[in-house]
PDB file of C-alpha atoms and ligand atoms in Angstrom:
ATOM      1  CA  MET E   6     -20.140  -9.471  -9.927  1.00  0.00           C
ATOM      2  CA  SER E   7     -18.376  -6.876  -7.905  1.00  0.00           C
ATOM      3  CA  TYR E   8     -16.202  -7.653  -4.919  1.00  0.00           C
ATOM      4  CA  LEU E   9     -17.810  -5.019  -2.732  1.00  0.00           C
ATOM      5  CA  HIS E  10     -21.366  -4.039  -3.465  1.00  0.00           C
ATOM      6  CA  TRP E  11     -22.626  -0.537  -2.767  1.00  0.00           C
ATOM      7  CA  SER E  12     -25.788  -0.804  -0.706  1.00  0.00           C
ATOM      8  CA  ASP E  13     -28.099   2.001   0.366  1.00  0.00           C
ATOM      9  CA  ASP E  14     -27.331   1.472   4.033  1.00  0.00           C
ATOM     10  CA  LEU E  15     -23.874   2.867   3.257  1.00  0.00           C
ATOM     11  CA  ASN E  16     -25.385   6.251   2.406  1.00  0.00           C
ATOM     12  CA  THR E  17     -24.801   8.961   4.992  1.00  0.00           C
ATOM     13  CA  GLY E  18     -27.116  11.449   3.285  1.00  0.00           C
ATOM     14  CA  ILE E  19     -24.272  13.917   2.771  1.00  0.00           C
ATOM     15  CA  SER E  20     -23.844  13.811  -0.990  1.00  0.00           C
ATOM     16  CA  VAL E  21     -20.243  15.028  -1.059  1.00  0.00           C
ATOM     17  CA  ILE E  22     -19.244  12.263   1.397  1.00  0.00           C
ATOM     18  CA  ASP E  23     -21.327   9.562  -0.258  1.00  0.00           C
ATOM     19  CA  SER E  24     -19.755  10.196  -3.648  1.00  0.00           C
ATOM     20  CA  GLN E  25     -16.292   9.841  -2.084  1.00  0.00           C
ATOM     21  CA  HIS E  26     -17.269   6.610  -0.352  1.00  0.00           C
ATOM     22  CA  ARG E  27     -18.647   5.322  -3.667  1.00  0.00           C
ATOM     23  CA  ARG E  28     -15.379   6.186  -5.371  1.00  0.00           C
ATOM     24  CA  ILE E  29     -13.463   4.193  -2.735  1.00  0.00           C
ATOM     25  CA  VAL E  30     -15.780   1.207  -3.231  1.00  0.00           C
ATOM     26  CA  ASP E  31     -15.235   1.560  -6.979  1.00  0.00           C
ATOM     27  CA  LEU E  32     -11.445   1.548  -6.521  1.00  0.00           C
ATOM     28  CA  ILE E  33     -11.684  -1.517  -4.262  1.00  0.00           C
ATOM     29  CA  ASN E  34     -13.535  -3.308  -7.059  1.00  0.00           C
ATOM     30  CA  GLN E  35     -10.960  -2.152  -9.607  1.00  0.00           C
ATOM     31  CA  LEU E  36      -8.184  -3.470  -7.377  1.00  0.00           C
ATOM     32  CA  ASN E  37      -9.957  -6.812  -7.167  1.00  0.00           C
ATOM     33  CA  THR E  38     -10.345  -6.992 -10.948  1.00  0.00           C
ATOM     34  CA  SER E  39      -6.700  -6.153 -11.598  1.00  0.00           C
ATOM     35  CA  ASN E  40      -5.609  -8.571  -8.868  1.00  0.00           C
ATOM     36  CA  ASP E  41      -7.538 -11.347 -10.636  1.00  0.00           C
ATOM     37  CA  SER E  42      -5.860 -10.449 -13.914  1.00  0.00           C
ATOM     38  CA  GLY E  43      -2.410 -10.720 -12.316  1.00  0.00           C
ATOM     39  CA  ASP E  44      -1.167  -7.578 -14.065  1.00  0.00           C
ATOM     40  CA  HIS E  45       1.312  -6.270 -11.483  1.00  0.00           C
ATOM     41  CA  GLU E  46       1.745  -2.850 -13.002  1.00  0.00           C
ATOM     42  CA  LYS E  47      -1.999  -2.352 -13.019  1.00  0.00           C
ATOM     43  CA  ILE E  48      -2.353  -3.713  -9.461  1.00  0.00           C
ATOM     44  CA  ASN E  49       0.266  -1.272  -8.170  1.00  0.00           C
ATOM     45  CA  ALA E  50      -1.268   1.654 -10.022  1.00  0.00           C
ATOM     46  CA  VAL E  51      -4.760   0.977  -8.647  1.00  0.00           C
ATOM     47  CA  LEU E  52      -3.392   0.296  -5.169  1.00  0.00           C
ATOM     48  CA  ALA E  53      -1.543   3.620  -5.159  1.00  0.00           C
ATOM     49  CA  GLU E  54      -4.646   5.443  -6.350  1.00  0.00           C
ATOM     50  CA  LEU E  55      -6.834   3.723  -3.754  1.00  0.00           C
ATOM     51  CA  ILE E  56      -4.450   4.637  -0.932  1.00  0.00           C
ATOM     52  CA  ASP E  57      -4.007   8.204  -2.130  1.00  0.00           C
ATOM     53  CA  TYR E  58      -7.726   8.764  -2.588  1.00  0.00           C
ATOM     54  CA  THR E  59      -8.619   7.220   0.780  1.00  0.00           C
ATOM     55  CA  LEU E  60      -6.116   9.428   2.619  1.00  0.00           C
ATOM     56  CA  SER E  61      -7.464  12.527   0.859  1.00  0.00           C
ATOM     57  CA  HIS E  62     -10.980  11.458   1.783  1.00  0.00           C
ATOM     58  CA  PHE E  63      -9.946  11.190   5.442  1.00  0.00           C
ATOM     59  CA  ALA E  64      -8.511  14.705   5.284  1.00  0.00           C
ATOM     60  CA  PHE E  65     -11.727  15.983   3.713  1.00  0.00           C
ATOM     61  CA  GLU E  66     -13.872  14.366   6.405  1.00  0.00           C
ATOM     62  CA  GLU E  67     -11.670  15.816   9.117  1.00  0.00           C
ATOM     63  CA  GLU E  68     -11.995  19.316   7.665  1.00  0.00           C
ATOM     64  CA  LEU E  69     -15.794  18.987   7.650  1.00  0.00           C
ATOM     65  CA  GLN E  70     -15.768  17.782  11.234  1.00  0.00           C
ATOM     66  CA  LEU E  71     -13.554  20.660  12.341  1.00  0.00           C
ATOM     67  CA  LYS E  72     -15.767  23.166  10.593  1.00  0.00           C
ATOM     68  CA  ALA E  73     -18.855  21.664  12.209  1.00  0.00           C
ATOM     69  CA  GLU E  74     -17.131  21.544  15.622  1.00  0.00           C
ATOM     70  CA  TYR E  75     -17.848  17.831  15.898  1.00  0.00           C
ATOM     71  CA  PRO E  76     -17.074  16.989  19.542  1.00  0.00           C
ATOM     72  CA  PHE E  77     -15.381  13.648  18.778  1.00  0.00           C
ATOM     73  CA  PHE E  78     -13.141  15.034  16.051  1.00  0.00           C
ATOM     74  CA  LYS E  79      -9.933  13.960  17.795  1.00  0.00           C
ATOM     75  CA  ALA E  80     -11.116  10.391  18.312  1.00  0.00           C
ATOM     76  CA  HIS E  81     -12.215  10.111  14.695  1.00  0.00           C
ATOM     77  CA  LYS E  82      -8.942  11.554  13.438  1.00  0.00           C
ATOM     78  CA  ARG E  83      -7.108   9.036  15.599  1.00  0.00           C
ATOM     79  CA  VAL E  84      -9.031   6.172  13.946  1.00  0.00           C
ATOM     80  CA  HIS E  85      -8.014   7.553  10.544  1.00  0.00           C
ATOM     81  CA  GLU E  86      -4.374   7.834  11.639  1.00  0.00           C
ATOM     82  CA  VAL E  87      -4.201   4.272  12.937  1.00  0.00           C
ATOM     83  CA  PHE E  88      -5.661   3.016   9.673  1.00  0.00           C
ATOM     84  CA  ALA E  89      -3.325   5.211   7.611  1.00  0.00           C
ATOM     85  CA  LYS E  90      -0.358   3.631   9.426  1.00  0.00           C
ATOM     86  CA  ARG E  91      -1.541   0.144   8.493  1.00  0.00           C
ATOM     87  CA  ILE E  92      -1.995   1.293   4.902  1.00  0.00           C
ATOM     88  CA  ALA E  93       1.502   2.832   4.852  1.00  0.00           C
ATOM     89  CA  GLN E  94       2.937  -0.559   5.783  1.00  0.00           C
ATOM     90  CA  PHE E  95       1.165  -2.174   2.851  1.00  0.00           C
ATOM     91  CA  GLN E  96       2.520   0.532   0.572  1.00  0.00           C
ATOM     92  CA  ILE E  97       6.076  -0.206   1.758  1.00  0.00           C
ATOM     93  CA  ARG E  98       5.655  -3.914   1.072  1.00  0.00           C
ATOM     94  CA  ALA E  99       4.134  -3.175  -2.350  1.00  0.00           C
ATOM     95  CA  ASN E 100       7.083  -0.923  -3.159  1.00  0.00           C
ATOM     96  CA  ASN E 101       9.357  -3.847  -2.277  1.00  0.00           C
ATOM     97  CA  GLY E 102       7.693  -5.936  -4.953  1.00  0.00           C
ATOM     98  CA  GLU E 103       5.222  -7.887  -2.841  1.00  0.00           C
ATOM     99  CA  ASN E 104       1.633  -8.340  -3.988  1.00  0.00           C
ATOM    100  CA  VAL E 105      -0.418  -7.122  -1.045  1.00  0.00           C
ATOM    101  CA  ALA E 106      -3.668  -6.600  -2.975  1.00  0.00           C
ATOM    102  CA  THR E 107      -5.487  -9.611  -1.512  1.00  0.00           C
ATOM    103  CA  GLU E 108      -4.663  -8.532   2.048  1.00  0.00           C
ATOM    104  CA  VAL E 109      -5.565  -4.902   1.399  1.00  0.00           C
ATOM    105  CA  LEU E 110      -8.855  -5.980  -0.154  1.00  0.00           C
ATOM    106  CA  SER E 111      -9.954  -8.162   2.722  1.00  0.00           C
ATOM    107  CA  LEU E 112      -8.953  -5.525   5.253  1.00  0.00           C
ATOM    108  CA  LEU E 113     -10.664  -2.680   3.417  1.00  0.00           C
ATOM    109  CA  ARG E 114     -13.830  -4.620   2.663  1.00  0.00           C
ATOM    110  CA  ILE E 115     -14.468  -5.093   6.369  1.00  0.00           C
ATOM    111  CA  TRP E 116     -12.891  -1.915   7.744  1.00  0.00           C
ATOM    112  CA  LEU E 117     -14.527   0.499   5.329  1.00  0.00           C
ATOM    113  CA  VAL E 118     -18.052  -0.859   5.746  1.00  0.00           C
ATOM    114  CA  ASN E 119     -17.741  -0.877   9.545  1.00  0.00           C
ATOM    115  CA  HIS E 120     -16.255   2.609   9.535  1.00  0.00           C
ATOM    116  CA  ILE E 121     -18.991   4.052   7.327  1.00  0.00           C
ATOM    117  CA  LYS E 122     -21.783   2.384   9.280  1.00  0.00           C
ATOM    118  CA  GLY E 123     -20.258   3.165  12.660  1.00  0.00           C
ATOM    119  CA  ASP E 124     -17.787   6.013  13.117  1.00  0.00           C
ATOM    120  CA  ASP E 125     -18.918   8.008  10.101  1.00  0.00           C
ATOM    121  CA  ARG E 126     -22.613   7.784  11.003  1.00  0.00           C
ATOM    122  CA  ASP E 127     -21.793   9.506  14.265  1.00  0.00           C
ATOM    123  CA  TYR E 128     -20.614  12.803  12.716  1.00  0.00           C
ATOM    124  CA  VAL E 129     -23.319  13.009  10.052  1.00  0.00           C
ATOM    125  CA  ASP E 130     -26.026  14.738  12.088  1.00  0.00           C
ATOM    126  CA  ILE E 131     -23.898  17.607  13.349  1.00  0.00           C
ATOM    127  CA  VAL E 132     -22.281  18.143   9.944  1.00  0.00           C
ATOM    128  CA  LYS E 133     -25.694  18.253   8.259  1.00  0.00           C
ATOM    129  CA  LYS E 134     -27.138  20.571  10.867  1.00  0.00           C
ATOM    130  CA  THR E 135     -24.196  22.930  11.221  1.00  0.00           C
ATOM    131  CA  LEU E 136     -23.022  23.091   7.614  1.00  0.00           C
ATOM    132  CA  GLY E 137     -26.358  22.516   5.875  1.00  0.00           C
ATOM    133  CA  LEU E 138     -24.935  19.814   3.657  1.00  0.00           C
ATOM    134  CA  GLN E 139     -27.905  17.431   3.584  1.00  0.00           C
ATOM    135  CA  ALA E 140     -28.742  16.960  -0.082  1.00  0.00           C
ATOM    136  CA  THR E 141     -26.712  19.862  -1.362  1.00  0.00           C
ATOM    137  CA  GLU E 142     -24.496  19.230  -4.315  1.00  0.00           C
ATOM    138  CA  PRO E 143     -20.926  20.354  -3.668  1.00  0.00           C
ATOM    139  CA  LYS E 144     -20.983  22.734  -6.607  1.00  0.00           C
ATOM    140  CA  ASP E 145     -23.686  24.776  -4.872  1.00  0.00           C
ATOM    141  CA  GLN E 146     -21.407  25.844  -2.069  1.00  0.00           C
ATOM    142  CA  VAL E 147     -18.249  27.784  -2.765  1.00  0.00           C
ATOM    143  CA  TRP E 148     -16.435  26.645   0.388  1.00  0.00           C
ATOM    144  CA  VAL E 149     -17.095  22.974  -0.437  1.00  0.00           C
ATOM    145  CA  VAL E 150     -15.616  23.452  -3.896  1.00  0.00           C
ATOM    146  CA  SER E 151     -12.481  25.102  -2.513  1.00  0.00           C
ATOM    147  CA  LEU E 152     -12.155  22.467   0.204  1.00  0.00           C
ATOM    148  CA  LEU E 153     -12.390  19.716  -2.429  1.00  0.00           C
ATOM    149  CA  LYS E 154      -9.721  21.475  -4.447  1.00  0.00           C
ATOM    150  CA  LYS E 155      -7.482  21.922  -1.418  1.00  0.00           C
ATOM    151  CA  VAL E 156      -7.719  18.278  -0.342  1.00  0.00           C
ATOM    152  CA  PHE E 157      -7.947  16.417  -3.653  1.00  0.00           C
ATOM    153  CA  GLY E 158      -5.959  18.820  -5.769  1.00  0.00           C
TER     154      GLY E 158
HETATM  155 FE1  LIG I  24     -14.082   8.519   8.712  1.00  0.00          FE
END
C-alpha cells in the first residue's frame, strides 16, 4: 500500500508535467518506505533526491509558464519560492542529523496534491493552447528536450 496514491484527478493533461508529478509521488512513496525501514542513509539519500527533483520540476514549470506568457507567472513562482524556503529548512535540519522525513511527508502529501489540483490547474490551459503540449510526448519537440536537459541535467 503506497503512502500517496496517484489518482487520475491529478493529471493535468500535459504529459511532460504529469510524468514529473508522478515521479515526485513515487519519490514520496520511496521516502515513506525508507522512513519505515529506519535506514538513515537511505532516508537522507531519498530526501535529497526528492528535494532536488522537486526544485528542478518547479524550474521546469516556470520556464513553460514564461514561454506561454502565463499572466500569473509571478504569483506561481512566488508560491514555489515560499515552498522551496520551507524545504531548505528541512534540508538544514536533515544535514544536522535530524530525521525530518515524517514531517516532510505529511507536508508534501497535502501541499503537493493541493498545488497540483489548484495552482497548477490554472496554468494548464494557456500552456496547452500556446505551446501545443496537450498529449505530445516530450521527445517529439526539440525545445522540450533541450529544456528538460537544461533543468534536470
Ligand atoms: Fe507549480
